[in-house]
Coordinates of C-alpha atoms in Angstrom, one line a residue:
Chain A
X1333 CA 0.0 0.1 0.0
X1334 CA 1.3 3.5 -0.8
X1335 CA 1.5 6.2 1.6
X1336 CA -1.4 8.5 0.4
X1337 CA -0.1 11.5 2.3
X1338 CA 3.2 11.3 0.1
X1339 CA 1.1 11.9 -3.1
X1340 CA 2.7 14.8 -5.1
X1341 CA 0.8 18.0 -4.6
X1342 CA -1.9 19.3 -7.0
X1343 CA -1.1 22.4 -9.3
X1344 CA -3.5 24.5 -11.2
X1345 CA -2.2 25.4 -14.6
X1346 CA -2.8 28.6 -16.5
X1347 CA -1.7 29.2 -20.1
X1348 CA -1.3 32.4 -22.2
X1349 CA -2.6 31.2 -25.5
X1350 CA -1.1 34.0 -27.7
X1351 CA 0.8 37.1 -26.9
X1352 CA -1.5 39.8 -25.8
X1353 CA -3.9 37.6 -24.3
X1354 CA -4.3 36.7 -20.4
X1355 CA -3.4 33.4 -18.9
X1356 CA -6.4 31.2 -18.7
X1357 CA -6.9 28.2 -16.4
X1358 CA -6.7 25.1 -18.4
X1359 CA -6.7 22.3 -15.8
X1360 CA -4.5 20.7 -13.0
X1361 CA -1.9 18.2 -12.5
X1362 CA 0.4 16.6 -9.9
X1363 CA 4.1 17.4 -9.5
X1364 CA 6.7 17.2 -6.9
X1365 CA 7.9 20.8 -7.3
X1366 CA 7.2 24.0 -9.4
X1367 CA 9.8 23.1 -12.0
X1368 CA 8.3 19.8 -12.7
X1369 CA 4.8 21.2 -12.6
X1370 CA 6.0 23.6 -15.5
X1371 CA 7.4 20.7 -17.5
X1372 CA 4.4 18.5 -16.9
X1373 CA 2.1 21.4 -17.9
X1374 CA 4.1 21.7 -21.2
X1375 CA 3.5 18.0 -22.0
X1376 CA 0.0 17.8 -20.8
X1377 CA -1.7 21.1 -21.9
X1378 CA 0.4 22.2 -24.8
X1379 CA 1.1 19.3 -27.0
X1380 CA -0.4 21.3 -29.9
X1381 CA 1.1 24.5 -29.6
X1382 CA -1.6 26.0 -27.4
X1383 CA 0.6 28.4 -25.4
X1384 CA 3.4 30.8 -25.3
X1385 CA 3.6 31.1 -21.4
X1386 CA 2.7 28.9 -18.5
X1387 CA 1.9 29.7 -14.8
X1388 CA 1.5 27.2 -12.1
X1389 CA 0.4 27.5 -8.6
X1390 CA -0.3 24.9 -6.0
X1391 CA -3.8 24.3 -5.6
X1392 CA -3.9 24.9 -1.9
X1393 CA -2.8 28.5 -2.5
X1394 CA -5.9 29.6 -4.4
X1395 CA -8.6 31.2 -2.4
X1396 CA -12.2 30.7 -3.9
X1397 CA -15.5 32.1 -3.3
X1398 CA -18.0 29.8 -1.8
X1399 CA -21.0 28.7 -4.0
X1400 CA -23.4 29.4 -1.1
X1401 CA -22.4 33.0 -1.1
X1402 CA -23.5 33.5 -4.8
X1403 CA -26.5 35.5 -3.7
X1404 CA -25.0 38.1 -1.3
X1405 CA -21.7 38.3 -3.3
X1406 CA -23.2 39.3 -6.7
X1407 CA -26.4 40.7 -5.6
X1408 CA -25.1 44.5 -5.4
X1409 CA -24.2 44.4 -9.0
X1410 CA -27.6 43.0 -10.1
X1411 CA -29.4 46.3 -9.1
X1412 CA -27.2 48.7 -11.0
X1413 CA -28.4 48.3 -14.5
X1414 CA -27.2 51.9 -15.2
X1415 CA -23.7 50.4 -15.4
X1416 CA -24.4 49.1 -18.9
X1417 CA -24.4 51.6 -21.8
X1418 CA -27.8 50.3 -23.2
X1419 CA -29.5 51.8 -20.1
X1420 CA -29.2 55.3 -21.8
X1421 CA -31.4 56.3 -24.5
X1422 CA -29.3 58.5 -26.8
X1423 CA -31.2 59.8 -30.0
X1424 CA -29.8 58.7 -33.4
X1425 CA -29.3 62.3 -34.4
X1426 CA -26.5 62.5 -32.0
X1427 CA -24.4 60.0 -34.1
X1428 CA -22.0 57.4 -32.8
X1429 CA -21.4 57.5 -29.2
Chain B
X263 CA -16.4 6.0 -23.8
X264 CA -14.9 3.7 -22.1
X265 CA -17.4 3.6 -19.4
X266 CA -19.3 0.4 -19.4
X267 CA -21.9 -0.9 -16.9
X268 CA -21.5 2.1 -14.6
X269 CA -23.7 1.3 -11.7
X270 CA -26.0 4.2 -10.5
X271 CA -25.5 4.7 -6.9
X272 CA -28.5 5.1 -4.9
X273 CA -29.0 8.4 -3.1
X274 CA -30.5 9.0 0.3
X275 CA -30.6 12.8 0.3
X276 CA -33.3 15.2 1.3
X277 CA -36.1 15.0 -1.4
X278 CA -36.3 18.8 -1.4
X279 CA -32.6 19.4 -2.1
X280 CA -32.7 16.5 -4.8
X281 CA -35.6 18.2 -6.5
X282 CA -33.7 21.5 -6.6
X283 CA -30.6 19.8 -7.9
X284 CA -32.6 18.2 -10.7
X285 CA -34.1 21.3 -11.6
X286 CA -30.8 23.0 -12.2
X287 CA -29.7 20.1 -14.4
X288 CA -33.0 20.2 -16.4
X289 CA -32.2 23.9 -16.9
X290 CA -28.8 23.0 -18.4
X291 CA -26.6 24.5 -15.5
X292 CA -23.3 22.9 -15.0
X293 CA -22.6 21.5 -11.5
X294 CA -19.2 22.6 -10.0
X295 CA -17.0 20.5 -7.6
X296 CA -17.8 22.6 -4.3
X297 CA -21.6 23.0 -4.9
X298 CA -24.0 20.7 -3.3
X299 CA -24.7 17.4 -5.1
X300 CA -26.3 14.3 -4.1
X301 CA -24.2 11.5 -2.8
X302 CA -25.1 9.2 -5.6
X303 CA -24.2 11.7 -8.1
X304 CA -20.9 12.1 -6.7
X305 CA -20.2 8.3 -6.3
X306 CA -21.5 7.4 -9.7
X307 CA -19.3 10.1 -11.3
X308 CA -16.2 8.9 -9.5
X309 CA -16.9 5.5 -10.8
X310 CA -17.6 6.8 -14.3
X311 CA -14.8 9.3 -14.7
X312 CA -12.4 7.0 -12.9
X313 CA -13.2 4.0 -15.3
X314 CA -13.0 6.5 -18.3
X315 CA -9.5 7.5 -17.0
X316 CA -8.3 4.1 -16.3
X317 CA -9.2 3.2 -19.9
X318 CA -7.3 5.9 -21.3
X319 CA -4.2 4.8 -19.4
X320 CA -4.6 0.9 -20.1
X321 CA -5.4 1.8 -23.6
X322 CA -1.9 2.9 -24.2
X323 CA -0.7 -0.8 -23.7
X324 CA -2.0 -2.5 -26.9
X325 CA -0.9 0.4 -29.0
X326 CA 2.4 0.8 -27.2
X327 CA 3.2 -2.7 -28.1
X328 CA 3.7 -1.5 -31.7
X329 CA 5.8 1.6 -31.2
X330 CA 9.1 -0.2 -31.6
X331 CA 7.8 -2.0 -34.6
X332 CA 6.1 0.6 -36.5
X333 CA 6.9 0.2 -40.2
X334 CA 8.4 3.7 -40.9
X335 CA 10.0 6.3 -38.7
X336 CA 7.0 8.5 -39.6
X337 CA 4.5 5.9 -38.4
X338 CA 6.5 5.6 -35.4
X339 CA 6.5 9.3 -34.5
X340 CA 2.8 9.3 -35.2
X341 CA 1.9 6.4 -32.9
X342 CA 4.3 7.8 -30.2
X343 CA 2.2 11.1 -30.3
X344 CA -1.1 9.3 -30.3
X345 CA -0.1 7.1 -27.2
X346 CA 1.2 10.3 -25.5
X347 CA -2.2 12.0 -26.2
X348 CA -4.0 8.9 -24.4
X349 CA -1.6 9.7 -21.3
X350 CA -2.9 13.3 -21.4
X351 CA -6.5 12.1 -21.6
X352 CA -6.2 10.0 -18.8
X353 CA -4.6 13.0 -16.7
X354 CA -7.5 15.2 -17.6
X355 CA -9.9 12.7 -16.4
X356 CA -8.1 11.8 -13.3
X357 CA -8.0 15.6 -12.3
X358 CA -11.8 15.8 -13.0
X359 CA -12.4 12.9 -10.7
X360 CA -10.2 14.3 -8.2
X361 CA -12.4 17.4 -7.7
X362 CA -15.0 14.9 -6.4
X363 CA -12.9 14.0 -3.4
X364 CA -11.1 10.9 -4.4
X365 CA -7.2 10.9 -4.7
X366 CA -5.3 9.8 -7.7
X367 CA -3.6 7.1 -5.5
X368 CA -6.6 5.8 -4.4
X369 CA -8.0 5.4 -8.0
X370 CA -4.8 3.7 -9.1
X371 CA -5.2 1.2 -6.1
X372 CA -8.7 0.5 -6.8
X373 CA -7.7 -0.3 -10.6
X374 CA -5.1 -2.5 -9.4
X375 CA -7.1 -4.5 -6.8
X376 CA -10.0 -4.8 -9.2
X377 CA -12.6 -2.3 -7.4
X378 CA -12.5 -0.1 -10.6
X379 CA -12.6 -1.3 -14.3
X380 CA -11.5 -0.1 -17.6
X381 CA -13.0 -0.7 -21.0
X382 CA -13.4 -4.3 -22.1
X383 CA -11.8 -3.5 -25.5
X384 CA -8.3 -3.2 -24.1
X385 CA -8.5 -6.7 -23.1
X386 CA -7.8 -8.0 -26.7
X387 CA -4.4 -8.3 -28.1
X388 CA -2.9 -6.3 -31.0
X389 CA -1.3 -9.0 -33.0
X390 CA -0.4 -7.3 -36.4
X391 CA 0.5 -3.7 -37.6
X392 CA -3.0 -3.6 -39.1
X393 CA -4.5 -3.7 -35.7
X394 CA -3.1 -0.2 -35.1
X395 CA -5.2 0.9 -38.0
X396 CA -8.2 -1.0 -36.8
X397 CA -7.8 0.3 -33.3
X398 CA -7.7 4.1 -34.4
X399 CA -10.5 3.6 -37.0
X400 CA -12.9 1.6 -34.9
X401 CA -11.9 2.0 -31.1
X402 CA -11.2 5.7 -31.2
X403 CA -14.4 6.0 -33.7
X404 CA -16.4 4.4 -31.0
X405 CA -14.8 6.6 -28.3
X406 CA -15.8 9.7 -30.2
X407 CA -19.4 8.7 -30.7
X408 CA -19.6 8.5 -26.9
X409 CA -17.5 11.5 -26.0
X410 CA -18.9 14.1 -28.3
X411 CA -22.3 14.2 -26.5
X412 CA -20.5 13.8 -23.1
X413 CA -19.1 17.4 -23.7
X414 CA -22.6 18.4 -22.7
X415 CA -22.7 16.3 -19.3
X416 CA -23.9 18.3 -16.3
X417 CA -20.5 18.1 -14.3
X418 CA -18.3 21.0 -15.1
X419 CA -14.9 19.4 -14.9
X420 CA -16.0 16.3 -16.8
X421 CA -17.4 18.4 -19.5
X422 CA -14.4 20.5 -19.9
X423 CA -12.1 17.4 -19.8
X424 CA -14.4 15.9 -22.7
X425 CA -14.1 19.2 -24.7
X426 CA -10.3 19.1 -24.6
X427 CA -10.3 15.1 -25.5
X428 CA -12.7 15.5 -28.4
X429 CA -10.5 18.1 -30.0
X430 CA -7.6 15.7 -30.0
X431 CA -9.5 12.5 -30.6
X432 CA -10.3 12.9 -34.4
X433 CA -6.5 12.9 -35.2
X434 CA -6.5 9.4 -33.6
X435 CA -9.3 8.0 -35.7
X436 CA -7.8 9.6 -38.9
X437 CA -4.4 8.2 -38.3
X438 CA -6.1 4.6 -38.0
X439 CA -8.0 5.0 -41.1
X440 CA -5.0 6.3 -42.9
X441 CA -3.2 3.1 -41.8
X442 CA -6.1 1.1 -43.0
X443 CA -6.3 2.9 -46.4
X444 CA -2.5 2.3 -47.0
X445 CA -2.8 -1.5 -46.2
X446 CA -5.9 -1.8 -48.4
X447 CA -4.2 -0.2 -51.5
X448 CA -1.1 -2.4 -50.8
X449 CA -0.4 -6.1 -51.6
X450 CA -2.8 -8.9 -51.3
X451 CA -1.0 -10.0 -48.0
X452 CA -1.4 -6.3 -46.7
X453 CA -5.2 -6.2 -47.5
X454 CA -5.7 -9.5 -45.9
X455 CA -4.0 -8.3 -42.7
X456 CA -6.4 -5.3 -42.7
X457 CA -9.4 -7.7 -43.1
X458 CA -8.1 -9.9 -40.3
X459 CA -7.9 -6.9 -38.0
X460 CA -11.3 -5.8 -38.8
X461 CA -12.6 -9.3 -38.4
X462 CA -11.1 -9.5 -34.9
X463 CA -11.9 -5.8 -33.7
X464 CA -15.5 -5.5 -35.0
X465 CA -17.5 -7.2 -32.2
X466 CA -15.3 -6.1 -29.4
X467 CA -15.7 -2.6 -30.8
X468 CA -19.5 -3.0 -30.8
X469 CA -19.3 -4.1 -27.1
X470 CA -17.7 -0.8 -26.1
X471 CA -21.1 0.8 -25.9
X472 CA -22.2 -1.6 -23.2
X473 CA -25.1 -4.1 -23.0
X474 CA -28.3 -3.7 -25.0
X475 CA -30.7 -1.3 -23.6
X476 CA -33.1 -4.0 -22.6
X477 CA -30.5 -5.5 -20.2
X478 CA -29.0 -2.0 -19.2
X479 CA -30.5 -1.3 -15.9
X480 CA -28.4 1.7 -14.8
X481 CA -29.2 4.0 -17.5
X482 CA -32.3 5.9 -16.2
X483 CA -30.8 7.7 -13.2
X484 CA -27.6 8.6 -15.0
X485 CA -29.5 9.9 -17.9
X486 CA -31.7 12.2 -15.9
X487 CA -28.6 13.5 -14.2
X488 CA -26.9 14.1 -17.6
X489 CA -23.9 11.8 -16.7
X490 CA -25.0 9.6 -19.5
X491 CA -26.4 11.3 -22.6
X492 CA -27.5 8.5 -25.0
X493 CA -28.5 4.9 -24.5
X494 CA -26.1 2.1 -25.4
X495 CA -28.1 1.0 -28.5
X496 CA -28.5 4.5 -29.8
X497 CA -24.8 5.0 -29.9
X498 CA -24.1 1.6 -31.1
X499 CA -26.5 2.1 -34.1
X500 CA -25.0 5.5 -34.8
X501 CA -21.6 3.9 -35.0
X502 CA -22.5 0.9 -37.4
X503 CA -24.2 3.5 -39.5
X504 CA -21.1 5.6 -39.8
X505 CA -18.6 2.8 -40.1
X506 CA -20.3 0.5 -42.6
X507 CA -19.8 2.8 -45.5
X508 CA -16.2 3.4 -44.5
X509 CA -15.5 -0.3 -44.7
X510 CA -17.0 -0.3 -48.0
X511 CA -14.8 2.4 -49.1
X512 CA -11.9 0.4 -47.9
X513 CA -13.1 -2.6 -49.9
X514 CA -13.2 -4.6 -46.5
X515 CA -16.1 -6.8 -45.4
X516 CA -17.5 -6.2 -42.0
X517 CA -17.7 -9.8 -40.5
X518 CA -21.4 -9.9 -40.1
X519 CA -23.5 -11.8 -42.7
X520 CA -26.8 -10.0 -41.5
X521 CA -25.5 -6.5 -41.9
X522 CA -27.8 -4.8 -44.3
X523 CA -29.2 -1.3 -45.0
X524 CA -32.7 -0.9 -43.5
X525 CA -34.5 1.7 -45.6
X526 CA -37.5 1.8 -43.2
X527 CA -35.5 2.7 -40.0
X528 CA -32.9 4.7 -41.9
X529 CA -30.2 2.7 -40.5
X530 CA -28.3 -0.7 -40.9
X531 CA -29.4 -3.9 -39.3
X532 CA -26.7 -5.7 -37.7
X533 CA -25.8 -8.7 -35.5
X534 CA -25.4 -8.1 -31.8
X535 CA -22.0 -9.1 -30.4
X536 CA -21.7 -12.2 -28.1
X537 CA -22.8 -10.9 -24.8
X538 CA -21.4 -14.0 -22.8
X539 CA -18.1 -13.1 -24.1
X540 CA -18.5 -9.5 -23.0
X541 CA -19.4 -10.4 -19.5
X542 CA -16.7 -13.0 -19.4
X543 CA -14.1 -10.2 -20.4
X544 CA -15.6 -7.8 -17.6
X545 CA -15.1 -10.6 -15.1
X546 CA -11.5 -10.7 -15.8
X547 CA -11.3 -13.6 -18.3
X548 CA -10.5 -11.7 -21.5
X549 CA -7.3 -12.7 -23.5
X550 CA -5.3 -10.0 -22.0
X551 CA -6.8 -8.9 -18.6
X552 CA -3.9 -10.4 -16.5
X553 CA -1.3 -9.0 -18.7
X554 CA -2.7 -5.5 -18.5
X555 CA -3.2 -5.3 -14.9
X556 CA 0.5 -6.9 -14.5
X557 CA 1.7 -4.1 -16.6
X558 CA 0.0 -1.5 -14.6
X559 CA 1.0 -3.0 -11.2
X560 CA 4.6 -3.1 -12.6
X561 CA 4.7 0.5 -13.6
X562 CA 3.2 1.4 -10.2
X563 CA 5.8 -0.6 -8.1
X564 CA 8.8 0.3 -10.4
X565 CA 7.9 3.9 -10.2
X566 CA 7.5 4.0 -6.4
X567 CA 11.2 5.2 -5.9
X568 CA 10.7 7.9 -8.4
X569 CA 7.5 9.2 -6.7
X570 CA 9.1 9.2 -3.3
X571 CA 12.6 10.4 -4.4
X572 CA 11.1 13.4 -6.0
X573 CA 8.9 14.2 -3.2
X574 CA 11.9 13.9 -0.7
X575 CA 14.0 16.1 -3.1
X576 CA 11.2 18.8 -3.2
X577 CA 10.9 18.8 0.5
X578 CA 14.5 19.1 1.0
X579 CA 14.8 22.0 -1.4
X580 CA 11.8 23.7 0.2
X581 CA 13.4 23.6 3.7
X582 CA 16.7 24.9 2.4
X583 CA 14.9 27.8 0.8
X584 CA 13.0 28.4 4.0
X585 CA 16.3 28.3 6.1
X586 CA 17.9 30.9 3.6
X587 CA 15.2 33.6 4.0

């Protein structure tokens, strides 16, 4: 039986697809350290030229909002429709705006 | 694909919560790992995604068997890339399963001690080079049939893994068909080899979809949870309808005397595989079951010192770094 506590830690992988784009989460993998996580990410997530840059971060360091908080967390923005430009009626005569 | 006979786990949750959960699924919501889900949903998914992942990994063995004997350097490079993809697919899926609260090591141990299965198809041997063609064409073809609809499955991480896998899978099927085309345009002996591979792989490929709907007892709950998107027979029919004309194109004969186009139903009539054989293979009595698990066990045991050594190295380096700060 293996010692389950000795399992390599989990890393989350973020890849920049092209220059000028932001890094995007693509998945996760196990690796013993950061260097190996980047090499594994290269093999697992960029076999078809999907990236020009890789970020890895150990999964335990990621803070996440709780699904139960969905209501209170996002409610404040629900009621502020005037933040969207379509809220305002600008006459056609004004031209492009 | 690669998920056969997945038993839906019973669920003992609060009926009100269950109904709200079902409503989310019916509305097309994706369920994410930290959200509430019925225990049965979680357990069934662990079993299904785990079996799917194991199939990708064990599926490397029959093809890996031919890497060193590929007929040209180009074929060798292609096969190597294909087998590497399968490893990647296994990893995407293991990660998806891990979000449900099972560890990678636990899944590996469940595979090795027989608590988890992999697809029956990988318990058949690959005897000739033409089998590389037949596996890509038929086995990956059948996998695609099943995986394309699973991109819409209700569990977010599983669905995202499927999207990645499907993007890569059509290369696999095409490289297989390409091998078959080459052999069918070759010498008489080469064409016979291709026919022989089709003869051996046809019924095992049909078995990949699992037993007939009338004997498939686990489908209803999984379908309402959108863990399973189509019935076994629907997918099998679709596969035969797609594959029969391709065999004709190759000039090969599908080893089924009853295979015939049925105008009325708009699909082919075909013979069912031998289900006794299927259940025997699932029970562990197929031609290669023992060999496959032995190979996985050996890889696991032989890799132990690497897993432990690299972890020890990482811990030591982290300690040194901390001491220096």
